[in-house]
Coordinates of C-alpha atoms and ligand atoms in Angstrom, one line a residue:
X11 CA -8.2 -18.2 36.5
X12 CA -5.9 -15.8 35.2
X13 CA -3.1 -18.9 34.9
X14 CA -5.9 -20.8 32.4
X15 CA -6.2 -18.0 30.6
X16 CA -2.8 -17.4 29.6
X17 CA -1.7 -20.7 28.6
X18 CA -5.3 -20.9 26.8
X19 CA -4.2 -17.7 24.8
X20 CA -0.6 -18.7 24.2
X21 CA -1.5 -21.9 22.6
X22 CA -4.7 -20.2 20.1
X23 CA -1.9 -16.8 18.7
X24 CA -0.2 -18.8 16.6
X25 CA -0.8 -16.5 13.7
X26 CA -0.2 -18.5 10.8
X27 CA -2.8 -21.0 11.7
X28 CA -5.4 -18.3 11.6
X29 CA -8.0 -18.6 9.4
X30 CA -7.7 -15.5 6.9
X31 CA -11.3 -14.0 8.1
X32 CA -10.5 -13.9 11.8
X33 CA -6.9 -12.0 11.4
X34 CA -7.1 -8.6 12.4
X35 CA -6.9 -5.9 9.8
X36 CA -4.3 -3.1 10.3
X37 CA -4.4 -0.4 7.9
X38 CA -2.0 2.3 6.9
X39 CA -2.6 5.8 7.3
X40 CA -0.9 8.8 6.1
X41 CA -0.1 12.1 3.7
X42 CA 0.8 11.7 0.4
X43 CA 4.6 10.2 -0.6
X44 CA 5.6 8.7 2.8
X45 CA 5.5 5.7 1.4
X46 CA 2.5 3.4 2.6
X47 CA 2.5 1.5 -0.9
X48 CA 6.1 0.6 -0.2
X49 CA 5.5 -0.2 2.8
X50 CA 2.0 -2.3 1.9
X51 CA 4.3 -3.8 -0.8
X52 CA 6.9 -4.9 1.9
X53 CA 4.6 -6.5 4.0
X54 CA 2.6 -8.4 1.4
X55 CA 6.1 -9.0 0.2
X56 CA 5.5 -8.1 -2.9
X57 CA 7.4 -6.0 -5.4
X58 CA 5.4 -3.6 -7.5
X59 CA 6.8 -2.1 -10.3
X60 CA 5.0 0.5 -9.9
X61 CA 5.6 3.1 -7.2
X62 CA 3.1 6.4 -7.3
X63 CA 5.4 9.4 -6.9
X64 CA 3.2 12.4 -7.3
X65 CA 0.5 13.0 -4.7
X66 CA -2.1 13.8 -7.9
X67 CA -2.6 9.8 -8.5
X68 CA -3.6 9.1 -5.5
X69 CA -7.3 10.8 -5.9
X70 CA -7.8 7.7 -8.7
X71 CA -6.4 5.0 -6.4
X72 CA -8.5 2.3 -4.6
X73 CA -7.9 1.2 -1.3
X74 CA -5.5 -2.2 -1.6
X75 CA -5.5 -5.3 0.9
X76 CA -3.7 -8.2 1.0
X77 CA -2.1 -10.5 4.1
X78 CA 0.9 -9.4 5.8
X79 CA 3.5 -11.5 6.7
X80 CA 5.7 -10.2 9.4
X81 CA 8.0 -12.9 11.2
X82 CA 5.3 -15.4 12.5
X83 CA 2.8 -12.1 12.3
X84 CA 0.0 -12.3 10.1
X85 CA -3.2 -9.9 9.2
X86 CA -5.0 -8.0 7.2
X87 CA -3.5 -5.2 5.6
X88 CA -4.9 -1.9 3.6
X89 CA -3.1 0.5 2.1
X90 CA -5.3 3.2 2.6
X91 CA -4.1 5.7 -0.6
X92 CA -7.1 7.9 -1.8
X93 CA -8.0 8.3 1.8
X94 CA -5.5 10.3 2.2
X95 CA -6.9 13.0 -0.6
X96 CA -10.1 12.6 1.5
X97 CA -8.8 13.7 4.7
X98 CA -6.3 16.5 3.9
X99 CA -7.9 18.6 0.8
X100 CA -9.9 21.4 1.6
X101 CA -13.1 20.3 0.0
X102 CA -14.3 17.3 2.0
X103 CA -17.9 16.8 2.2
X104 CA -20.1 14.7 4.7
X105 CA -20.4 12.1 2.6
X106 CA -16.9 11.5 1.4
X107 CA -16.2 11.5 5.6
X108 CA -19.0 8.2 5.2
X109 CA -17.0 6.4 3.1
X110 CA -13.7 6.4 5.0
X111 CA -15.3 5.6 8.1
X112 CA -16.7 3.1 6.2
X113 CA -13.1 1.6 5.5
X114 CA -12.3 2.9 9.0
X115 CA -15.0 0.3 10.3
X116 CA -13.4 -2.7 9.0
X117 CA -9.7 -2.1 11.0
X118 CA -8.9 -2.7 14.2
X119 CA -5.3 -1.4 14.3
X120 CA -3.5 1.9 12.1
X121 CA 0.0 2.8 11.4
X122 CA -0.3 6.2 11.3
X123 CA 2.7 6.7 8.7
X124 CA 5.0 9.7 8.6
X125 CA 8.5 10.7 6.3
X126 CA 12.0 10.9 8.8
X127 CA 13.6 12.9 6.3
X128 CA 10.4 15.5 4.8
X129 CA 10.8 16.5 8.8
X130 CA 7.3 17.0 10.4
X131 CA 4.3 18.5 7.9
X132 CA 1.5 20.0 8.4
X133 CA -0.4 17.9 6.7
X134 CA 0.9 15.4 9.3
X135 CA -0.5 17.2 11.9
X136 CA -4.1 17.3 9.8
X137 CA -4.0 13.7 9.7
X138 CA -3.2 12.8 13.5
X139 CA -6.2 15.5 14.0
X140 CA -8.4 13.3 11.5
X141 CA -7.3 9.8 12.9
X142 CA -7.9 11.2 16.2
X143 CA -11.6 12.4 14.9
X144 CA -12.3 9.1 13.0
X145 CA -10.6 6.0 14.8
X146 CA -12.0 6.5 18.4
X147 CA -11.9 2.8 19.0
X148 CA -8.9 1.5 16.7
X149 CA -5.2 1.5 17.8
X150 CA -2.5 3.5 16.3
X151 CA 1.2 2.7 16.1
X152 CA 3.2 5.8 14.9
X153 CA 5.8 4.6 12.0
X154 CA 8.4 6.8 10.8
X155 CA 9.7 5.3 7.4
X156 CA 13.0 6.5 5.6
X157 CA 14.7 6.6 8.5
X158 CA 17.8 5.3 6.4
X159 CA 17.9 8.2 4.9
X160 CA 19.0 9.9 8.2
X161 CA 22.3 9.4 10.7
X162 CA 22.2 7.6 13.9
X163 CA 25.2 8.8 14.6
X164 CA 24.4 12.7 14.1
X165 CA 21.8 12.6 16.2
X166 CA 19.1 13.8 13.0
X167 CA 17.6 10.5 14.0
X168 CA 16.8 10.9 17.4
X169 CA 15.9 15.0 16.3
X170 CA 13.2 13.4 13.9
X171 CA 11.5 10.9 16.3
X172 CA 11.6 13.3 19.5
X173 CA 9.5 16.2 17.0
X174 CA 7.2 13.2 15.5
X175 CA 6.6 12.7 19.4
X176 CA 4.8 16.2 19.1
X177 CA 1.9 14.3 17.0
X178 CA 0.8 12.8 20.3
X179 CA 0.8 8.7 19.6
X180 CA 4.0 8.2 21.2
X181 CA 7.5 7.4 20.1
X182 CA 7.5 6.8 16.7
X183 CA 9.0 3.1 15.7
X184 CA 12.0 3.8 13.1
X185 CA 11.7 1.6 9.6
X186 CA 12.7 2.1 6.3
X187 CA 10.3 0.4 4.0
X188 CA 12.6 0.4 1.5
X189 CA 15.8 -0.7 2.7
X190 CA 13.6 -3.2 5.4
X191 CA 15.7 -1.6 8.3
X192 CA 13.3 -1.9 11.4
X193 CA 10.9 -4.0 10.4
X194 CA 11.8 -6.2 13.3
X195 CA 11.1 -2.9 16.0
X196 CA 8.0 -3.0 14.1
X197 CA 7.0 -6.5 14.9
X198 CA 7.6 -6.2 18.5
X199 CA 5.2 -2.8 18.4
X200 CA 3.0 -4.9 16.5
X201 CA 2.7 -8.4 18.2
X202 CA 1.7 -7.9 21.6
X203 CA -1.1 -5.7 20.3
X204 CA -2.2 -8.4 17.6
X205 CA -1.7 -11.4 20.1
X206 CA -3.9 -9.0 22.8
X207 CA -6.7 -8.6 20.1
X208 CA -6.8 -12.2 19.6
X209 CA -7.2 -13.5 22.7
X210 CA -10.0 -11.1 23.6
X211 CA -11.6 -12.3 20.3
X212 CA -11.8 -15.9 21.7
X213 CA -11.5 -15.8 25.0
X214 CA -12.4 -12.5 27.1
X215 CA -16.0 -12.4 27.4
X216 CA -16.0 -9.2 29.7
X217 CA -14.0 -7.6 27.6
X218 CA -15.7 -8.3 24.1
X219 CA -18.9 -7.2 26.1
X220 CA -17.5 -3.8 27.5
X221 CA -15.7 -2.6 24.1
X222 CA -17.3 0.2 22.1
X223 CA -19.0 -1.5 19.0
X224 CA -19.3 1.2 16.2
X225 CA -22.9 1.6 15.0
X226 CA -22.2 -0.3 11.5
X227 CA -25.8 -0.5 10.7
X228 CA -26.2 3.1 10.7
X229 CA -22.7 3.3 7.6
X230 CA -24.5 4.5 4.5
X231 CA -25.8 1.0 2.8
X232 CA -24.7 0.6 -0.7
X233 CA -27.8 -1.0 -2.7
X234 CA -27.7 -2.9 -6.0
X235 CA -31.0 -3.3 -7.8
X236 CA -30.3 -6.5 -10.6
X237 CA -32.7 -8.1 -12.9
X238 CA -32.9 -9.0 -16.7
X239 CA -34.3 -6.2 -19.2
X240 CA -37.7 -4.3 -18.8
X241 CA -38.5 -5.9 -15.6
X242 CA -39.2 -2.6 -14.1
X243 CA -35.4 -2.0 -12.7
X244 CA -35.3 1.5 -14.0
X245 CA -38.8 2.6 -12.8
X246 CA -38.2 0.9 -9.3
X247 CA -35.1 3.1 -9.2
X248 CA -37.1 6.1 -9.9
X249 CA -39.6 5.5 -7.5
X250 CA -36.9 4.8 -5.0
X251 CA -35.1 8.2 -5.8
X252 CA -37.8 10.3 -6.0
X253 CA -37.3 14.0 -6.0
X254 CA -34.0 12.8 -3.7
X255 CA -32.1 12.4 -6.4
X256 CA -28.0 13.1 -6.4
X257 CA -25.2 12.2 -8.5
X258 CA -22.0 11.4 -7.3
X259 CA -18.7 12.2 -8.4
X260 CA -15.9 9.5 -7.3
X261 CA -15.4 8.7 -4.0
X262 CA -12.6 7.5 -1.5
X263 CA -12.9 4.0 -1.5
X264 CA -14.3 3.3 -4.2
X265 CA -14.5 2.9 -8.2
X266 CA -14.2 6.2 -9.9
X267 CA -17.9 4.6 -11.4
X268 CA -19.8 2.7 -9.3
X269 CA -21.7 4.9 -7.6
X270 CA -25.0 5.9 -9.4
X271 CA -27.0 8.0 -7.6
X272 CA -27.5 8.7 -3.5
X273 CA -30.4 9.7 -1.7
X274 CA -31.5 9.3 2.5
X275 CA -34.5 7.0 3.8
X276 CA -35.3 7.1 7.1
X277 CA -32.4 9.2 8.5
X278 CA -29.5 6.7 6.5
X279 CA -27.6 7.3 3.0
X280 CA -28.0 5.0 0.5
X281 CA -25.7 4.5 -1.8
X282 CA -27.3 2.6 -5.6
X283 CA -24.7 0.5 -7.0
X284 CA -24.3 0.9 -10.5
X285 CA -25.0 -2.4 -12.0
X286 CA -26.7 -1.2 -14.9
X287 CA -27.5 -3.7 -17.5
X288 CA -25.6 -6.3 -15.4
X289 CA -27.5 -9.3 -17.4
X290 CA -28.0 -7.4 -20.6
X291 CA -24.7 -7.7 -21.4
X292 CA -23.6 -11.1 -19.9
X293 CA -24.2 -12.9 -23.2
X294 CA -21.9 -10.0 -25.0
X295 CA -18.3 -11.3 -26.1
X296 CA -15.5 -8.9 -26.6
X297 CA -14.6 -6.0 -25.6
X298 CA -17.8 -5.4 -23.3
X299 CA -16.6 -8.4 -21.0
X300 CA -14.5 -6.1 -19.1
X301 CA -16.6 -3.9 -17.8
X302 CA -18.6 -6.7 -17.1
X303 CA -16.1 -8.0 -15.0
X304 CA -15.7 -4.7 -13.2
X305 CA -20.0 -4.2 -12.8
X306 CA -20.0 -7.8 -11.0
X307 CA -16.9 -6.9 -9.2
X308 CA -19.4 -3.7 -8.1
X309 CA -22.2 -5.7 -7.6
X310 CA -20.2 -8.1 -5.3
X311 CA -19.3 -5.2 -3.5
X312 CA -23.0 -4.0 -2.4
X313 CA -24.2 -4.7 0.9
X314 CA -27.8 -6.1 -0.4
X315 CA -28.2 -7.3 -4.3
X316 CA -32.3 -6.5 -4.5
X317 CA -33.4 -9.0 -7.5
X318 CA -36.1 -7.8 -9.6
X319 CA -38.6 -10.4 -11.2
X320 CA -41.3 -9.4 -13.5
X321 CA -44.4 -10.4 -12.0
X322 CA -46.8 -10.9 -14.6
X323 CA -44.1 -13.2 -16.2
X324 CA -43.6 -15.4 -13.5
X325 CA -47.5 -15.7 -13.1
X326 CA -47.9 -16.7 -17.2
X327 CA -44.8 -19.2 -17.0
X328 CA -45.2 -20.3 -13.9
X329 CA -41.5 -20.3 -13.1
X330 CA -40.0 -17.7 -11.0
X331 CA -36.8 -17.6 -11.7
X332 CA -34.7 -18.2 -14.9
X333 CA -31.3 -19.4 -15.0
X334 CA -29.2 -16.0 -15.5
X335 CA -31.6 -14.5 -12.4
X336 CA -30.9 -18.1 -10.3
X337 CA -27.3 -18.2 -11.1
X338 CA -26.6 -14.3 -9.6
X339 CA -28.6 -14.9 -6.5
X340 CA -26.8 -17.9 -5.5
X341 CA -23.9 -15.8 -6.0
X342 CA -24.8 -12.7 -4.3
X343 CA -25.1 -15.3 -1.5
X344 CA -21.6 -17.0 -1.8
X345 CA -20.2 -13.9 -1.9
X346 CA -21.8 -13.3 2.0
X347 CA -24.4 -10.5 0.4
X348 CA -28.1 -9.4 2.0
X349 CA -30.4 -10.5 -0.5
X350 CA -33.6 -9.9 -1.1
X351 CA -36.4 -10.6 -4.7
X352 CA -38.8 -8.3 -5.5
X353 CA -41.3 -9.1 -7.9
X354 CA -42.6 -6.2 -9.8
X355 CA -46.1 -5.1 -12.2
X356 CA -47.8 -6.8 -9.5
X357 CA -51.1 -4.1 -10.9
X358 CA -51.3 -6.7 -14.3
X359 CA -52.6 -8.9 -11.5
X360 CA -55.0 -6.9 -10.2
X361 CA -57.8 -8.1 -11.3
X362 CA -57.4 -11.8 -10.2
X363 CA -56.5 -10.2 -6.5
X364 CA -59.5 -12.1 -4.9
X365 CA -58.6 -15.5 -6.8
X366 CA -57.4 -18.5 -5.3
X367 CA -54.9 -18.4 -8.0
X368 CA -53.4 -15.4 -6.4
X369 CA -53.2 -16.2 -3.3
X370 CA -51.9 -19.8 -4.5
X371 CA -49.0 -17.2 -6.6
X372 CA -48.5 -14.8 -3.3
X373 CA -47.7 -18.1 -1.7
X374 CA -45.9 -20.1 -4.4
X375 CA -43.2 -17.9 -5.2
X376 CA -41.5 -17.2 -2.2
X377 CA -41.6 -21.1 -1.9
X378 CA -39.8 -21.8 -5.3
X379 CA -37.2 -19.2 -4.8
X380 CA -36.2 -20.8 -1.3
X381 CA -36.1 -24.1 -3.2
X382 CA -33.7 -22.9 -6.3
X383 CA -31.8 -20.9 -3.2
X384 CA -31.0 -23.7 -0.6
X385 CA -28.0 -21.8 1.0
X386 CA -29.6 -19.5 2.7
X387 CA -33.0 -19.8 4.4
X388 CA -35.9 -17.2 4.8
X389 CA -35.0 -15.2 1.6
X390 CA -37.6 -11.9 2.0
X391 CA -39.9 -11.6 -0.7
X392 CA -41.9 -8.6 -1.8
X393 CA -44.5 -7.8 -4.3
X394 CA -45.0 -4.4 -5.9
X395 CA -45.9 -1.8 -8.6
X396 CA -42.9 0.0 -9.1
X397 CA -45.2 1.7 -11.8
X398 CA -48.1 2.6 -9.3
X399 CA -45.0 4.2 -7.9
X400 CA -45.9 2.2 -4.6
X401 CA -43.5 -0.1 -3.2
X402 CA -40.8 2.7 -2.5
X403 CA -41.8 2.0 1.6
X404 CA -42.1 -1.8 1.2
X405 CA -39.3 -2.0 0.0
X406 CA -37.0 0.0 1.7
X407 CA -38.1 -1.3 4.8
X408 CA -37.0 -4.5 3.6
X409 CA -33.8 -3.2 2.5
X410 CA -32.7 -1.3 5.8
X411 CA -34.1 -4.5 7.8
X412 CA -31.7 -7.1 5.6
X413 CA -29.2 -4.3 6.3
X414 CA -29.8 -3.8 9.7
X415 CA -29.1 -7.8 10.3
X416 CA -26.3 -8.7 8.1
X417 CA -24.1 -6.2 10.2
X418 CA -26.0 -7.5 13.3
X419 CA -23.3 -8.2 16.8
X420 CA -24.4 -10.5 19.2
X421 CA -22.5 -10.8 22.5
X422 CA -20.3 -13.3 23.3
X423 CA -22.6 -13.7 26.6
X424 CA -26.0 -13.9 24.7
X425 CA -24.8 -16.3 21.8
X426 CA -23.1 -18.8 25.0
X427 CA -27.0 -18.5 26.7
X428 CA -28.6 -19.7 23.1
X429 CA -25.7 -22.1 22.9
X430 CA -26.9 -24.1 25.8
X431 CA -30.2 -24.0 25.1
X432 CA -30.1 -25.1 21.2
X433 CA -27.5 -27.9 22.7
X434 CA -30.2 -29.2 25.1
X435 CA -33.4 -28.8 22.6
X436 CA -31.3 -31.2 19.8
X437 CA -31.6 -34.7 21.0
X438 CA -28.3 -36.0 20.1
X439 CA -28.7 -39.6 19.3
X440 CA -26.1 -40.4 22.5
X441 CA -24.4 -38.3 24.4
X442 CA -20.8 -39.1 23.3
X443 CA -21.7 -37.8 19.9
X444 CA -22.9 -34.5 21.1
X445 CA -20.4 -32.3 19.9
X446 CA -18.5 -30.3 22.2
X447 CA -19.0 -26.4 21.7
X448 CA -17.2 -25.2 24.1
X449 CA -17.5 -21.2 23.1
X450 CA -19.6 -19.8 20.2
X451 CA -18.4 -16.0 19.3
X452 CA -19.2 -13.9 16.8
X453 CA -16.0 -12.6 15.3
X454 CA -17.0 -10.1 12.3
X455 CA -20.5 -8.7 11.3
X456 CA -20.8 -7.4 7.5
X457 CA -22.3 -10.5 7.3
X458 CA -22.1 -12.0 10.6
X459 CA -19.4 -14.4 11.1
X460 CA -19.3 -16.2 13.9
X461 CA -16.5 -19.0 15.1
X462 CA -17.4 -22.5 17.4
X463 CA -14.6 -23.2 19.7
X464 CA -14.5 -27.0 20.0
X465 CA -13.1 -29.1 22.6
X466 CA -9.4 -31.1 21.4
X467 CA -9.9 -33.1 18.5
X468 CA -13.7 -32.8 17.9
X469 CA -14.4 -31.7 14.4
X470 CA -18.0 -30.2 13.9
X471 CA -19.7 -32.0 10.9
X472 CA -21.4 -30.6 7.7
X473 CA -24.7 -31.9 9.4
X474 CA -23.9 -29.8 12.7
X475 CA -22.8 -26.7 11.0
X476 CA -25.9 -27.0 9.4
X477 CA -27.8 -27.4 12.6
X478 CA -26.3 -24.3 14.4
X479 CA -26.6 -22.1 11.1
X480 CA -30.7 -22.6 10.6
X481 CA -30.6 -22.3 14.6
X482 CA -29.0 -19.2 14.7
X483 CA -31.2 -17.7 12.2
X484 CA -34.3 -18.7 13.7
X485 CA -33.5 -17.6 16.9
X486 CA -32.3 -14.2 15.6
X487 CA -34.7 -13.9 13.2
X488 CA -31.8 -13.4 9.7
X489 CA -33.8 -14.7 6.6
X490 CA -32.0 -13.9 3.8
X491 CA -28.6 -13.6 5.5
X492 CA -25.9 -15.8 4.8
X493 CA -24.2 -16.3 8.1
X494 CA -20.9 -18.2 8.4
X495 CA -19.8 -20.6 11.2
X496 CA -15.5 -21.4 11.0
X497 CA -14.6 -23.7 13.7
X498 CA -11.6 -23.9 16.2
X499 CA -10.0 -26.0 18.2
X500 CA -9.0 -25.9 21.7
X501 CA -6.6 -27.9 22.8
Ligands
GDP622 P1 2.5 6.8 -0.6 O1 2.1 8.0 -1.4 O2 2.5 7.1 0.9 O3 1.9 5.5 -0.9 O4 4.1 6.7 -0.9 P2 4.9 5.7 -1.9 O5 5.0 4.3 -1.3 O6 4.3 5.9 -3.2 O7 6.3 6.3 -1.8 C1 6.6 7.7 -2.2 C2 8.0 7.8 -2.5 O8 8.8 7.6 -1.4 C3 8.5 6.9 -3.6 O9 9.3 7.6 -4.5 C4 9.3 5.8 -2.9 O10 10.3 5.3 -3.6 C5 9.8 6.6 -1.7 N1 10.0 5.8 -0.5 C6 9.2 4.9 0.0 N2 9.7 4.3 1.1 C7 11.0 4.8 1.3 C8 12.0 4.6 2.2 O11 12.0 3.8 3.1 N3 13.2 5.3 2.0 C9 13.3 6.2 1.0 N4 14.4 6.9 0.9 N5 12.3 6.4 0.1 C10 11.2 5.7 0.2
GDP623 P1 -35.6 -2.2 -16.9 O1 -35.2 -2.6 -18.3 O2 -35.6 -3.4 -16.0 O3 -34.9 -1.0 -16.3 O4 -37.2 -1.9 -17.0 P2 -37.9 -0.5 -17.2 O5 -38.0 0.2 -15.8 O6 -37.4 0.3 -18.3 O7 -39.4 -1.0 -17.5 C1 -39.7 -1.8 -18.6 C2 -41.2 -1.7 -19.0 O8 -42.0 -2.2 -17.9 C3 -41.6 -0.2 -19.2 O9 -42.5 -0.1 -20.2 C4 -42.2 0.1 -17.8 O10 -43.2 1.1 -18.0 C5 -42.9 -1.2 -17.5 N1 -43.1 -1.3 -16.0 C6 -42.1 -1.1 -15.0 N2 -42.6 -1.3 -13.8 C7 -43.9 -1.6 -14.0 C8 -45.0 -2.0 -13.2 O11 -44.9 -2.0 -11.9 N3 -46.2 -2.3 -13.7 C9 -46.4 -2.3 -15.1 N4 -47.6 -2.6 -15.6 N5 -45.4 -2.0 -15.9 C10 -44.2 -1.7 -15.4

């Protein structure tokens, strides 16, 4: 057994025949000036013009990823400046310890940076003690960068790695990430780990089942509400807000500005994405069309895009959703987003609540939007007052359920068990054409990504993909989730 495996594993790590979703994400840690953007820049082998040089810029700097190319290494790389101001000024609060975990969530390795020549800092020491605190589950490689700076032969070297040792995460692995010296130490640290994570990904059941999986669903959810003017957005906010109601200041992580407001439903921090005005201004040339730019980039960014209709509307017209409102939902679903509509001023139609008609509407809508929104199956639909102020439960119940499944894990074990079964319930017109899944794993949630492993040549076609996607979300019950299926091969 153990002889299968290896060769199995040895033939699927070759890293640049990855695709970019499944690499795993490595993301740098460490104080102020040590130089993570150079080394970021290094290993997206990119030269920025720009180096930050005083610890003050990097409150207003985002977190950075790109693909690292190391050797035949690649992955996902962040450079994680702004956490940095998080974790080492005096005046963190609760929430700001949210965001970076939410970062925190989406890496499996760190390199936990320090400065040979700046000798060891306290604020090192605060940010092994905050790793430590943070990253239970995620792997840290200790990197000592401007090593050139000191002599070998002097022994100032070896005096520098043996007091980083004190931090606790092992020898530290000497690199300059401006001169490039040791960058080939650092791919040996580096590969086995990667290559390990890898193979467990595709092949170690027991192990995939065993590992700690954070709670993702329970990471503050970052909610935009869209829709064209006076549809009710502003008053639906309200009513979701209530008394609740918080500004934020800039956060780690994220755009100095697009954060709105924060409030807690059912034990959870939600975060509303400021998307104000998001189609009010789309028609707008000029100057405005860079902020539009930037509120879509924000909107992109939110883990469910809630679409508000204006009920009354839809009733007189007849058509539920106009091009702007169709165009941004088929987006929010491209871009792998929980969506969900809700149509609003559903009290102008109170007085026709025991018609047919509106029972024929109830029915209607949720019908139309599926057929202008072909991509993604079982899109939740909900009908309030926002005015009434009811519709704040409804709602967020919907919300926190989309949530809840777009960062949905299933086990390797328990998605192999529906494999078989939704293999025998197809009838494959013969049994040569049956196509030969040998493994089905889910390899990221956030939305859920899964990958078919699939015996030598076999390629799975659109019609097959298709077959396993509405499977999968009957079975597991994800309307409105846009799940993805990659496929590899195994040879
Ligand atoms: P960050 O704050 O951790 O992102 O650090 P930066 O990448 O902005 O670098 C801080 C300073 O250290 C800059 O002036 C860089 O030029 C310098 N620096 C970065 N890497 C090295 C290195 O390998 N050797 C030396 N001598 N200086 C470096
Ligand atoms: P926004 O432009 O999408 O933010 O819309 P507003 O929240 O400013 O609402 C536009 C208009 O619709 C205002 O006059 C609201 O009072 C009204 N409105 C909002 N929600 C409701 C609702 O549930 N029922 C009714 N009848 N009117 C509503």
């Amino acid at each position: 057994e153990k002889v299968k495996t290896k060769s199995l594993s040895k033939k699927l790590v070759d890293f640049t025949q990855v695709d970019k979703e499944l690499l795993p994400t490595v993301i740098i840690v460490g104080r102020p000036n040590v130089g993570k953007s150079a080394l970021f820049n290094r290993l997206i082998q990119r030269r920025e013009a720009l180096v930050y040089n005083t610890p003050a810029d990097h409150v207003t700097r985002d977190i950075r990823d790109g693909i690292a190319k190391l050797g035949d290494l690649r992955f996902q790389v962040l450079d994680s400046a702004g956490l940095e101001a998080a974790a080492t000024s005096g005046s963190i609060l609760g929430r700001t310890a949210d965001m970076t975990a939410n970062v925190l969530s989406r890496s499996q390795f760190a390199i936990f940076l320090i400065a040979a020549r700046d000798g060891l800092q306290s604020m090192d020491l605060q940010v092994g003690k905050w790793l430590r605190k943070h990253a239970p589950g995620i792997k840290i490689v200790l990197v000592m960068n401007k090593s050139e700076s000191l002599d070998e032969s002097d022994g100032s070297l070896a005096a520098a790695a043996g007091e980083a040792c004190r931090l606790g995460f092992g020898d530290p692995i000497a690199i300059s990430a401006e001169t490039g010296l040791g960058m080939s130490e650092l791919y040996g640290a580096l590969k086995p780990l990667l290559e390990e994570h890898m193979f467990q990904i595709i092949n170690d059941e027991a192990t995939l089942e065993s590992s700690p999986e954070p709670e993702e669903s329970k990471l503050p959810l970052q909610l935009a509400i869209v829709g064209r003017p006076n549809v009710g957005k502003s008053t639906l906010l309200n009513t979701l807000l209530q008394e609740e109601r918080v500004l934020v200041g800039p956060e780690a992580g994220l755009t100095r500005d697009s954060i709105r407001a924060q409030f807690q439903y059912d034990g959870r921090t939600v975060y509303m994405v400021d998307t104000a005005g998001w189609l009010e201004r789309t028609k707008e040339k000029g100057p405005a069309s860079l902020s539009i730019m930037q509120t879509r980039k924000n909107l992109m960014r939110a883990h469910v895009i809630a679409l508000v209709l204006d009920g009354e509307e839809v009733a007189k017209t007849k058509r539920s959703m106009k091009h702007a409102e169709i165009v941004i939902a088929r987006q929010a679903v491209e871009e792998g987003r929980g969506l969900i509509v809700i149509v609003n001023k559903m009290d102008l139609l109170k007085g026709k609540q025991k018609s047919k008609l509106y029972g024929d509407f109830i029915k209607a809508v949720p019908e139309e939007i599926q057929k202008l929104i072909p991509q993604v199956t079982g899109i939740p639909v909900i009908f309030v007052s926002a005015r009434e102020g009811k519709g704040r439960i409804a709602v967020m119940r919907q919300v926190t359920d989309t949530y809840e499944k777009w960062c949905l894990r299933l086990s390797t074990a328990r998605l192999n068990r529906w494999l078989r079964k939704v293999m025998s319930r197809h009838s494959w017109k013969d049994q040569a054409a049956q196509p030969k899944v040998k493994y089905f794993t889910q390899v990221k949630a956030r939305p859920p990504t899964f990958v078919a492993f699939v015996k030598g040549k076999t390629v799975l076609s659109d019609t097959e993909i298709r077959f396993l996607t509405k499977s999968l979300k009957e079975d597991f019950d994800m309307g409105g989730i846009p799940i993805r299926i990659l496929q590899r091969s195994l040879s």
